[in-house]
Coordinates of C-alpha atoms in Angstrom, one line a residue:
Chain Q
M1 CA 143.5 10.8 132.6
T2 CA 144.1 7.2 132.1
T3 CA 143.5 6.2 128.4
K4 CA 141.5 3.4 129.9
H5 CA 138.3 5.2 130.7
L6 CA 138.4 7.2 127.6
E7 CA 137.2 4.1 125.9
R8 CA 133.5 3.8 125.5
P9 CA 132.3 1.3 127.6
G10 CA 131.5 -1.9 125.7
T11 CA 133.7 -1.1 123.0
N12 CA 136.0 -3.7 121.6
R13 CA 139.4 -2.2 122.4
G14 CA 141.1 -3.5 119.0
A15 CA 138.2 -2.3 117.0
R16 CA 139.4 1.3 116.1
H17 CA 137.0 1.9 113.2
Y18 CA 133.4 2.4 113.5
R19 CA 131.7 -0.8 112.7
P20 CA 128.1 -1.0 112.3
P21 CA 126.3 -3.6 114.2
G22 CA 125.8 -6.9 112.4
Q23 CA 122.2 -6.5 111.9
L24 CA 122.7 -3.4 109.7
G25 CA 124.4 -5.5 107.1
G26 CA 127.2 -3.0 107.1
R27 CA 124.9 -0.6 105.3
T28 CA 125.1 2.7 107.2
P29 CA 125.7 6.2 106.0
L30 CA 129.2 6.1 107.4
N31 CA 130.1 3.0 105.5
G32 CA 131.8 4.9 102.6
T33 CA 135.2 5.9 103.6
F34 CA 135.3 9.4 101.9
K35 CA 131.9 10.4 103.1
R36 CA 132.7 9.0 106.6
R37 CA 135.7 11.0 106.6
A38 CA 134.2 14.1 105.3
T39 CA 131.4 13.8 108.1
I40 CA 134.0 13.4 110.9
V41 CA 136.1 16.4 109.6
G42 CA 132.8 18.2 109.3
F43 CA 132.1 17.9 112.7
L44 CA 135.6 18.5 114.2
A45 CA 136.7 21.3 112.1
P46 CA 135.1 24.3 113.7
A47 CA 136.3 23.6 117.1
L48 CA 139.8 22.4 116.0
I49 CA 140.2 25.4 113.9
V50 CA 139.6 27.6 116.8
L51 CA 141.5 25.7 119.2
A52 CA 144.5 25.4 116.6
A53 CA 144.4 29.3 116.0
F54 CA 143.8 30.5 119.5
V55 CA 145.5 28.0 121.7
G56 CA 147.9 25.7 119.6
W57 CA 149.6 28.6 117.6
P58 CA 149.7 31.0 120.6
M59 CA 151.5 28.6 122.6
I60 CA 154.0 28.0 119.8
S61 CA 154.4 31.9 119.2
A62 CA 154.7 32.5 122.9
L63 CA 157.6 30.0 123.1
Q64 CA 159.2 31.9 120.1
L65 CA 158.7 35.3 121.8
S66 CA 160.0 34.1 125.0
F67 CA 163.6 33.7 123.3
T68 CA 163.5 37.3 122.0
D69 CA 163.3 40.9 123.3
A70 CA 159.9 41.6 121.6
S71 CA 158.5 44.8 122.8
G72 CA 155.7 45.4 120.3
F73 CA 158.0 47.9 118.3
G74 CA 160.5 47.0 115.8
T75 CA 162.0 43.7 114.9
P76 CA 162.4 41.5 117.9
E77 CA 165.9 40.1 118.3
F78 CA 167.0 36.6 119.4
V79 CA 168.4 36.7 123.0
G80 CA 168.6 33.2 124.0
L81 CA 167.9 32.1 127.6
E82 CA 168.2 35.7 128.8
N83 CA 164.6 36.1 129.5
Y84 CA 164.6 32.9 131.4
L85 CA 167.8 33.6 133.5
R86 CA 166.1 36.9 134.4
V87 CA 162.8 35.0 135.6
F88 CA 164.9 33.0 138.1
T89 CA 167.3 35.9 139.1
D90 CA 165.2 39.0 139.3
P91 CA 164.5 39.5 143.0
D92 CA 161.1 40.9 142.3
I93 CA 160.2 37.9 140.2
V94 CA 161.4 35.4 142.7
Q95 CA 159.3 37.3 145.1
S96 CA 156.3 37.0 143.1
M97 CA 156.8 33.4 142.6
G98 CA 157.0 32.9 146.4
N99 CA 153.7 35.1 146.6
T100 CA 152.1 32.8 144.1
A101 CA 153.0 29.7 146.0
L102 CA 152.0 31.2 149.2
Y103 CA 148.6 32.2 147.7
A104 CA 148.1 28.6 146.5
V105 CA 149.1 27.1 149.9
L106 CA 146.6 29.4 151.7
F107 CA 143.8 29.2 149.2
T108 CA 143.5 25.7 148.3
P109 CA 143.0 24.0 151.7
V110 CA 140.8 26.8 153.0
A111 CA 138.5 26.8 150.0
I112 CA 138.2 22.9 150.0
V113 CA 137.6 22.8 153.7
V114 CA 135.1 25.6 153.7
A115 CA 133.3 24.1 150.6
L116 CA 133.0 20.6 152.1
L117 CA 132.0 21.7 155.5
L118 CA 129.0 23.9 153.9
A119 CA 128.3 20.9 151.4
L120 CA 128.0 18.5 154.5
V121 CA 125.7 20.7 156.4
I122 CA 123.6 21.3 153.2
N123 CA 123.4 17.7 152.6
S124 CA 122.3 16.8 156.0
P125 CA 118.5 15.8 156.1
R126 CA 118.2 17.5 159.5
L127 CA 118.5 21.1 157.7
P128 CA 115.3 22.6 156.6
F129 CA 115.0 24.7 153.5
R130 CA 118.0 22.9 152.0
G131 CA 117.2 24.2 148.5
F132 CA 117.2 27.9 149.7
F133 CA 120.7 27.6 151.2
R134 CA 122.2 25.7 148.3
S135 CA 121.1 28.6 145.9
T136 CA 122.0 31.3 148.4
L137 CA 125.6 30.0 149.1
F138 CA 126.2 29.7 145.3
L139 CA 125.6 33.2 144.5
P140 CA 129.0 34.5 145.4
F141 CA 130.3 32.3 142.4
I142 CA 128.2 34.2 139.9
V143 CA 129.3 37.6 141.3
S144 CA 132.3 38.8 139.2
L145 CA 135.6 38.9 141.4
A146 CA 136.0 42.4 140.3
V147 CA 132.6 43.3 141.6
A148 CA 133.1 41.4 144.7
A149 CA 136.6 42.8 145.5
F150 CA 134.9 46.3 145.3
A151 CA 132.3 45.2 148.1
W152 CA 135.0 43.7 150.1
S153 CA 137.1 46.8 150.0
Y154 CA 134.4 48.9 151.2
L155 CA 133.5 46.4 154.0
L156 CA 137.2 46.4 155.1
D157 CA 137.8 50.1 154.7
P158 CA 139.6 51.4 157.9
Q159 CA 137.4 54.5 158.2
V160 CA 134.0 53.7 157.1
G161 CA 134.2 49.8 156.6
L162 CA 131.2 48.1 158.4
L163 CA 133.4 45.0 159.0
N164 CA 136.1 46.9 160.7
Y165 CA 133.6 48.9 162.7
W166 CA 131.8 45.7 164.0
L167 CA 135.3 44.1 164.9
Q168 CA 136.4 47.2 166.7
A169 CA 133.1 47.0 168.6
V170 CA 134.0 43.5 169.9
G171 CA 137.7 44.7 170.6
I172 CA 139.4 43.6 167.5
R173 CA 141.4 46.1 165.7
I174 CA 142.5 45.0 162.4
G175 CA 143.5 48.2 160.7
N176 CA 143.9 48.8 157.1
V177 CA 144.4 45.2 156.2
L178 CA 144.9 45.9 152.4
Q179 CA 147.7 48.0 153.2
D180 CA 149.4 45.7 155.5
P181 CA 152.3 43.8 154.2
V182 CA 151.5 40.8 156.3
L183 CA 147.6 40.7 156.2
A184 CA 147.1 41.8 152.7
M185 CA 148.0 38.4 151.1
P186 CA 145.5 36.6 153.5
T187 CA 142.8 39.1 152.7
V188 CA 143.2 38.7 149.1
V189 CA 142.8 34.8 149.7
L190 CA 140.0 35.2 151.7
V191 CA 138.2 37.3 149.1
A192 CA 139.0 34.5 146.4
V193 CA 137.7 31.7 148.9
W194 CA 134.6 33.6 149.4
K195 CA 134.1 34.0 145.7
N196 CA 134.8 30.3 144.7
F197 CA 133.7 28.0 147.4
G198 CA 130.1 27.8 146.0
F199 CA 131.5 26.1 142.9
Y200 CA 133.5 23.5 144.8
M201 CA 130.6 23.2 147.3
V202 CA 128.2 22.3 144.4
I203 CA 130.5 19.5 143.1
F204 CA 130.9 18.2 146.8
L205 CA 127.3 18.0 146.9
A206 CA 127.0 16.0 143.7
G207 CA 129.6 13.7 145.2
L208 CA 128.0 13.3 148.4
Q209 CA 124.6 12.4 146.9
E210 CA 126.3 9.8 145.0
I211 CA 127.2 7.8 148.2
P212 CA 125.0 5.0 148.7
T213 CA 122.9 5.5 151.8
S214 CA 123.2 1.8 152.6
L215 CA 126.8 2.4 153.5
Y216 CA 125.6 4.9 156.2
E217 CA 123.1 2.4 157.5
A218 CA 125.7 -0.2 157.7
A219 CA 128.2 2.1 159.5
Q220 CA 125.3 3.0 162.0
L221 CA 124.5 -0.6 162.7
D222 CA 128.0 -1.1 163.6
G223 CA 127.7 1.7 165.9
A224 CA 129.8 4.5 164.2
N225 CA 129.4 7.7 165.4
G226 CA 129.2 10.8 163.2
W227 CA 132.8 11.4 162.9
K228 CA 133.7 7.7 162.3
R229 CA 131.0 7.8 159.6
F230 CA 132.7 10.7 158.0
T231 CA 136.2 9.3 158.3
N232 CA 135.2 5.8 157.3
V233 CA 132.6 6.4 154.7
T234 CA 132.1 9.8 153.4
F235 CA 135.6 10.9 153.0
P236 CA 137.1 7.8 151.1
M237 CA 133.8 7.8 149.0
L238 CA 134.7 11.6 148.1
S239 CA 138.2 10.7 147.0
N240 CA 137.4 11.2 143.1
T241 CA 135.6 14.3 143.8
M242 CA 138.2 15.5 146.0
A243 CA 140.9 14.8 143.3
F244 CA 139.0 17.0 140.9
V245 CA 138.5 19.9 143.2
V246 CA 142.1 20.0 144.3
I247 CA 143.5 20.3 140.9
V248 CA 140.7 22.9 139.9
A249 CA 141.4 25.0 143.0
L250 CA 145.1 24.5 142.6
I251 CA 145.0 25.8 138.9
A252 CA 142.7 28.7 140.0
A253 CA 145.1 29.7 142.5
L254 CA 148.2 29.8 140.3
Q255 CA 146.0 32.1 137.8
A256 CA 144.9 34.5 140.6
F257 CA 144.4 37.8 139.0
D258 CA 141.1 39.7 139.1
Q259 CA 140.9 40.2 143.0
I260 CA 144.6 41.2 143.3
Y261 CA 144.2 43.7 140.4
I262 CA 141.3 45.3 142.0
L263 CA 142.1 45.0 145.9
T264 CA 145.8 45.7 145.9
S265 CA 147.3 45.9 142.5
G266 CA 150.1 43.7 143.7
G267 CA 150.9 46.1 146.7
P268 CA 151.8 47.1 149.6
Y269 CA 155.4 46.5 148.9
R270 CA 154.8 43.8 146.2
S271 CA 153.6 41.6 149.0
T272 CA 150.7 40.3 146.8
E273 CA 152.3 40.5 143.4
T274 CA 151.8 37.1 141.9
I275 CA 153.1 35.7 138.5
V276 CA 150.0 36.4 136.6
M277 CA 150.0 40.2 138.0
Q278 CA 153.6 40.3 136.6
I279 CA 152.8 38.7 133.5
Y280 CA 150.1 41.4 133.1
Q281 CA 152.4 44.0 134.2
S282 CA 155.5 43.4 131.9
G283 CA 153.3 42.2 129.0
F284 CA 150.8 44.9 128.8
K285 CA 151.9 47.8 130.9
D286 CA 156.0 47.7 130.3
L287 CA 155.5 46.1 126.9
D288 CA 158.3 43.7 127.6
L289 CA 156.6 40.8 125.5
G290 CA 159.6 38.7 125.3
F291 CA 160.1 38.6 129.1
A292 CA 156.4 38.2 129.7
S293 CA 156.3 35.3 127.5
A294 CA 159.1 33.6 129.3
L295 CA 157.2 34.2 132.6
S296 CA 154.1 32.6 131.1
Y297 CA 156.0 29.5 129.9
V298 CA 157.2 29.1 133.3
L299 CA 153.8 29.4 134.7
L300 CA 152.7 26.8 132.1
I301 CA 155.4 24.2 133.1
V302 CA 154.5 24.7 136.8
T303 CA 150.9 23.9 136.2
L304 CA 151.6 21.0 134.0
L305 CA 154.0 19.4 136.5
L306 CA 151.6 19.9 139.3
S307 CA 148.6 18.5 137.2
L308 CA 150.9 15.4 136.6
A309 CA 151.9 15.2 140.3
Q310 CA 148.3 15.4 141.3
F311 CA 147.2 12.8 138.6
L312 CA 149.8 10.5 139.5
F313 CA 148.9 10.9 143.3
F314 CA 145.2 10.6 143.0
G315 CA 144.9 8.6 139.6
R316 CA 145.9 5.5 141.3
R317 CA 143.4 5.7 144.4
G318 CA 140.3 6.5 142.1
K319 CA 141.0 4.1 139.5
D320 CA 138.0 1.8 139.7
T321 CA 135.3 4.7 139.6
E322 CA 134.7 6.5 136.3
S323 CA 135.1 10.1 136.4
Chain Y
M1 CA 124.7 -3.5 170.9
T2 CA 124.0 -4.2 167.4
T3 CA 120.9 -6.1 168.1
L4 CA 119.6 -3.2 170.3
A5 CA 120.3 -0.6 167.6
H6 CA 118.8 -2.5 164.8
P7 CA 115.3 -1.8 165.4
R8 CA 115.9 1.6 166.6
V9 CA 117.4 2.7 163.3
L10 CA 114.6 1.1 161.2
T11 CA 111.9 3.1 163.2
A12 CA 114.1 6.2 163.3
S13 CA 114.0 6.4 159.5
R14 CA 110.2 5.6 159.1
A15 CA 108.8 7.9 161.8
A16 CA 111.5 10.3 161.2
V17 CA 109.5 12.6 159.0
G18 CA 106.7 13.0 161.5
R19 CA 109.0 13.5 164.5
R20 CA 111.6 15.9 162.7
R21 CA 108.8 18.6 162.5
R22 CA 108.6 19.0 166.1
D23 CA 112.4 18.5 166.8
P24 CA 113.6 21.8 168.4
A25 CA 117.3 20.8 167.9
R26 CA 116.6 20.8 164.1
W27 CA 115.5 24.6 164.4
I28 CA 118.4 25.5 166.5
F29 CA 120.5 23.9 163.7
F30 CA 118.7 25.9 161.0
A31 CA 118.9 29.1 163.0
A32 CA 122.5 28.7 163.5
F33 CA 123.4 27.9 159.7
L34 CA 120.9 30.9 158.7
L35 CA 123.2 33.1 160.6
V36 CA 126.4 31.7 159.1
T37 CA 124.9 32.0 155.7
L38 CA 124.0 35.7 156.4
A39 CA 127.4 36.4 157.6
I40 CA 128.9 34.7 154.3
M41 CA 126.4 36.9 152.1
L42 CA 127.4 40.0 153.9
P43 CA 129.4 41.4 150.7
V44 CA 126.4 40.7 148.6
I45 CA 123.9 42.3 151.1
I46 CA 126.3 45.3 151.3
I47 CA 126.2 45.7 147.5
V48 CA 122.3 45.9 147.4
L49 CA 122.0 48.2 150.4
T50 CA 124.8 50.6 149.6
A51 CA 123.5 50.8 146.0
F52 CA 120.3 52.7 147.5
K53 CA 122.2 54.9 149.9
P54 CA 122.5 58.7 149.4
A55 CA 126.3 59.9 149.1
S56 CA 126.3 61.3 152.7
E57 CA 125.4 58.1 154.3
V58 CA 127.9 55.8 152.3
N59 CA 131.0 57.3 154.0
A60 CA 129.2 58.2 157.1
Y61 CA 130.7 57.3 160.6
P62 CA 129.5 55.2 162.4
P63 CA 128.8 52.8 159.2
T64 CA 125.2 51.4 159.1
L65 CA 123.9 48.2 157.3
F66 CA 120.7 49.8 156.1
P67 CA 120.2 53.2 154.5
H68 CA 118.3 55.7 156.5
Q69 CA 116.9 57.2 153.4
W70 CA 116.5 55.1 150.2
T71 CA 117.6 56.7 146.9
L72 CA 118.0 56.0 143.2
D73 CA 120.6 58.8 142.6
N74 CA 123.4 56.2 142.3
F75 CA 121.6 54.4 139.6
Q76 CA 121.3 57.5 137.6
A77 CA 124.9 58.7 138.4
I78 CA 126.3 55.4 136.9
F79 CA 124.7 56.1 133.5
S80 CA 126.2 59.5 133.5
E81 CA 129.9 58.3 134.6
L82 CA 130.0 55.6 131.9
P83 CA 128.5 54.7 128.6
F84 CA 126.7 52.2 130.8
A85 CA 124.1 51.2 128.4
R86 CA 126.6 50.5 125.8
L87 CA 128.8 48.5 128.2
I88 CA 125.7 46.3 129.1
L89 CA 125.0 45.7 125.4
N90 CA 128.8 44.9 125.0
S91 CA 128.6 42.3 127.8
F92 CA 125.8 40.8 126.3
G93 CA 127.3 40.8 122.9
F94 CA 130.5 39.1 124.3
A95 CA 129.2 36.7 126.7
G96 CA 126.2 35.8 124.6
G97 CA 128.3 35.4 121.3
V98 CA 130.9 33.3 123.0
T99 CA 128.3 31.1 124.5
V100 CA 126.4 30.5 121.3
F101 CA 129.3 29.7 119.3
A102 CA 130.9 27.7 122.0
L103 CA 128.0 25.6 122.5
V104 CA 127.6 24.8 118.7
F105 CA 131.3 24.1 118.2
D106 CA 131.9 22.1 121.3
S107 CA 128.7 20.0 120.8
L108 CA 129.8 19.2 117.2
A109 CA 133.4 18.2 118.2
A110 CA 132.1 16.4 121.2
Y111 CA 129.7 14.4 119.1
A112 CA 132.5 13.2 116.8
L113 CA 134.5 12.3 119.7
A114 CA 131.7 10.4 121.6
R115 CA 130.0 8.7 118.8
L116 CA 132.2 8.5 115.6
D117 CA 134.9 6.2 116.4
F118 CA 137.8 6.9 114.2
R119 CA 141.5 6.5 114.2
G120 CA 143.1 8.8 116.6
S121 CA 140.1 10.0 118.4
R122 CA 141.5 9.1 121.7
I123 CA 144.6 10.9 121.0
L124 CA 142.8 13.8 120.0
L125 CA 140.8 13.8 123.2
I126 CA 143.9 13.6 125.2
V127 CA 145.4 16.4 123.4
I128 CA 142.2 18.6 124.1
I129 CA 142.2 17.7 127.7
A130 CA 145.9 18.4 128.1
S131 CA 145.1 21.8 126.6
L132 CA 142.9 22.5 129.8
M133 CA 146.1 22.8 131.7
I134 CA 147.4 25.7 129.7
P135 CA 146.9 28.8 131.7
F136 CA 145.0 31.5 129.5
Q137 CA 147.6 34.1 130.6
A138 CA 150.3 32.0 129.0
T139 CA 148.9 32.6 125.7
L140 CA 147.4 36.0 126.2
I141 CA 150.1 38.0 124.4
P142 CA 150.4 35.9 121.1
I143 CA 146.3 35.9 121.1
Y144 CA 146.3 39.7 121.3
Q145 CA 148.8 39.9 118.5
L146 CA 146.9 37.4 116.2
V147 CA 143.9 39.4 116.9
S148 CA 145.5 42.7 116.1
Q149 CA 147.1 41.3 112.9
L150 CA 143.6 40.4 111.8
G151 CA 142.6 43.9 112.4
W152 CA 140.0 42.8 115.1
V153 CA 141.1 45.0 117.8
N154 CA 137.9 46.7 119.4
T155 CA 135.5 44.6 117.6
F156 CA 133.2 41.8 118.4
A157 CA 134.8 39.2 116.2
G158 CA 138.1 39.9 118.1
L159 CA 136.5 39.5 121.6
I160 CA 134.7 36.5 120.7
A161 CA 136.7 34.4 118.2
P162 CA 139.6 33.2 120.8
R163 CA 136.8 31.7 122.9
A164 CA 134.5 30.4 120.3
A165 CA 135.4 26.7 121.0
D166 CA 136.7 25.6 124.4
A167 CA 138.4 22.4 125.5
F168 CA 136.7 22.1 128.8
G169 CA 133.1 22.5 127.1
I170 CA 134.2 19.6 124.3
F171 CA 135.3 17.3 127.3
F172 CA 132.3 18.2 129.2
L173 CA 129.8 17.5 126.7
R174 CA 131.7 14.4 125.4
Q175 CA 131.3 12.9 128.8
F176 CA 127.7 13.4 128.6
F177 CA 127.2 12.2 124.9
V178 CA 129.0 8.9 125.8
S179 CA 126.6 8.3 128.7
L180 CA 123.6 8.4 126.4
P181 CA 122.4 5.0 125.2
R182 CA 123.9 3.8 121.9
D183 CA 120.7 2.4 120.8
L184 CA 119.0 5.7 120.7
D185 CA 121.2 6.8 117.7
N186 CA 121.6 3.4 116.0
A187 CA 117.8 3.2 115.9
A188 CA 117.8 6.4 114.0
R189 CA 120.8 5.1 111.7
I190 CA 118.9 2.0 110.9
D191 CA 116.1 4.4 109.7
G192 CA 118.7 5.9 107.2
A193 CA 119.2 9.2 109.1
S194 CA 122.5 10.9 108.5
E195 CA 125.0 11.7 111.3
W196 CA 124.1 15.2 111.1
R197 CA 120.4 14.2 111.6
V198 CA 121.3 11.9 114.2
F199 CA 123.3 14.7 116.1
R200 CA 120.6 17.3 115.7
S201 CA 117.4 15.4 116.1
V202 CA 118.5 12.6 118.7
V203 CA 121.4 13.6 120.6
L204 CA 121.0 17.4 121.1
P205 CA 117.4 17.1 122.5
N206 CA 118.6 14.5 125.0
A207 CA 121.6 16.7 126.0
V208 CA 119.6 19.8 127.0
P209 CA 120.5 19.8 130.8
A210 CA 124.2 19.4 129.7
L211 CA 123.8 22.2 127.1
L212 CA 122.3 24.4 129.6
T213 CA 124.8 23.9 132.5
L214 CA 127.9 24.6 129.9
G215 CA 126.2 27.5 128.4
I216 CA 125.5 29.2 132.0
F217 CA 129.2 28.4 132.9
T218 CA 130.4 29.8 129.7
F219 CA 128.0 32.9 129.8
V220 CA 128.8 33.7 133.6
N221 CA 132.7 33.2 133.1
N222 CA 132.8 35.5 130.0
W223 CA 130.4 38.2 131.6
N224 CA 132.5 38.4 134.6
D225 CA 135.9 38.1 132.8
L226 CA 138.3 41.0 133.5
L227 CA 141.7 40.3 132.0
W228 CA 140.7 39.6 128.4
P229 CA 138.5 42.5 127.8
L230 CA 140.8 44.6 129.7
V231 CA 143.8 44.1 127.6
F232 CA 141.8 43.7 124.5
T233 CA 139.6 46.8 124.5
T234 CA 141.4 50.1 124.1
D235 CA 138.4 51.8 123.1
Q236 CA 136.1 52.4 126.2
E237 CA 133.1 52.0 123.9
M238 CA 134.0 48.2 123.2
G239 CA 134.6 47.6 126.8
T240 CA 132.5 45.0 129.0
I241 CA 130.5 46.0 132.3
T242 CA 133.2 44.3 134.3
S243 CA 135.9 46.1 132.9
G244 CA 134.3 49.3 132.7
L245 CA 133.5 49.3 136.3
T246 CA 137.2 48.8 137.1
L247 CA 138.2 51.8 135.3
L248 CA 136.3 53.6 137.7
T249 CA 138.3 52.4 140.6
G250 CA 141.5 52.8 138.6
P251 CA 144.1 55.5 139.8
G252 CA 142.5 58.7 140.2
G253 CA 139.2 57.0 140.1
I254 CA 137.3 59.0 142.8
I255 CA 134.0 57.5 142.4
P256 CA 131.7 57.5 145.1
Q257 CA 131.2 54.0 146.4
G258 CA 127.4 54.1 146.3
V259 CA 127.8 54.7 142.5
M260 CA 130.1 51.8 142.2
M261 CA 127.7 49.5 144.1
A262 CA 124.8 50.5 141.8
G263 CA 126.9 49.6 138.7
A264 CA 127.9 46.2 140.4
L265 CA 124.3 45.5 141.3
I266 CA 123.2 46.2 137.6
A267 CA 126.2 44.0 136.4
V268 CA 125.1 41.1 138.8
L269 CA 121.5 41.3 138.0
P270 CA 121.2 39.5 134.7
L271 CA 123.4 36.7 136.1
A272 CA 121.3 36.4 139.2
I273 CA 118.0 36.4 137.3
M274 CA 119.3 33.8 135.0
F275 CA 120.8 31.6 137.6
L276 CA 117.5 31.7 139.7
L277 CA 115.3 30.8 136.9
V278 CA 117.4 27.5 136.3
Q279 CA 119.3 27.0 139.3
R280 CA 117.5 23.6 140.3
R281 CA 118.4 22.2 136.8
F282 CA 121.7 23.9 136.8
I283 CA 122.9 22.3 140.0
E284 CA 121.3 19.0 139.2
S285 CA 123.1 18.7 136.0
V286 CA 126.5 19.6 137.5
A287 CA 125.7 16.5 139.5
S288 CA 124.5 14.3 136.8
T289 CA 127.4 15.0 134.1
G290 CA 131.0 14.3 133.7
L291 CA 131.9 17.1 136.2
K292 CA 132.9 14.9 138.9

């Protein structure tokens, strides 16, 4: 976020205080300083109190916890950087970080390509019943990941799974993908892509509808074919939308939990154990709160760094268009 | 080339509607995409169809798509396996409660940030946006501790309070409020309306699409959330549908898949109905708000 477009359009940048327009003669309800302040505080207080109590304070508290051996029982003792050292040396944790990275690398591009392709088809004026497709393809997004994961594991069941059966009928044997150390991760990613593409698709649709048709007409007059029109008009005009979807997808990937919990619980052989699975495991199963907090902070820092990198990368390109 | 193409392009756009209807390529395109859509929807189709299969068919080999014999046994079974009515009620209480509070608190704060220029409003907005980057999991443990210190474990207050305001919602609504014409509220102010009055009678009625969108997002996300109800509710009576269903698949949970799918279908139904009722406005307002 540049501070630039946080400014309301038409506001004089120097004028910080609310100044009633001249014709009001400066007599508005907000003119009295005390009353004005009270009003502002009144509007902000409920949300800020909740955010301070349940976002701000827990952040500070998690930081404190991460330097202790807190376990929910007795008095936590200060252990310095021990938890953080463990995060980077414990082979299990290092593996779960690798898994999380692998998950993000698989999920983000696949989800975005699928969402964009479907958005392009639905946006095409040649397609009849676009409204039907738009709402049908959005449905997976409102099915909970937990519920969707049941359906998928049933479809993929090696004995009675319909998908396995159909694939076998055409000569493809995939076996028990959820118990396969190599295939488990791609399967979990597939389920997540299936669940989330609808949301990204709608955002792409919104972006596509904002592209002026005159640009396409001009490109057509210049003899640009479909692919050229996509690379020279659609894609550049979508850069803002793309930036938003990339970061949302990446953050979602780093926080993957539900489908892994249901489908594999991190197995087989820890091949789908991600950082959030590990936080859940250490924090709520092993009651190793200090360590889980350290792990959380590492995740927080990685997320912030990625968001910052993404912002620096895309922030330059889409500067002229308001987001 | 250009001169030749020019008239053709114009006629194409004008006569397009009439010609498209008879265009066979268009219907082949439609049929192909319908197949793709059906393939994508297979898991949803499976949930619906399996829910109506008798136990003997669910695990039969070779597996079939449609039930040979339709039955409602699975729906009866899910209510005897779980305190299912109670879980549905809890889900409505949790997701509905969060939605109501978040809409009220977020819109108030968003109004102040969008309309009441005050010293530090920009910094405050940046802090709020930055807090969006914080993974919920990173603060889960202290939130749990705070809630348990307040004595709110296994209560609705404890389930709802941590989500009663949400940085995304504040940002989302603020973007929408900023885009409303400033003359609207200034006119009301000239007439002597208080800020509260301007907010309630001028800004809010104009923000219905944005509130609706945010409301659905919030409701769906919380209805479907697994991690928070899972760690927060130790008492099964306080669980939500989503967390309740996962209990069935946990270790040793040898619940027939048909029963599970019946539960899943019931869990999705309120969301599906809600979404279908408002989907047109919903998708349009995602398009028209700051969510880009």
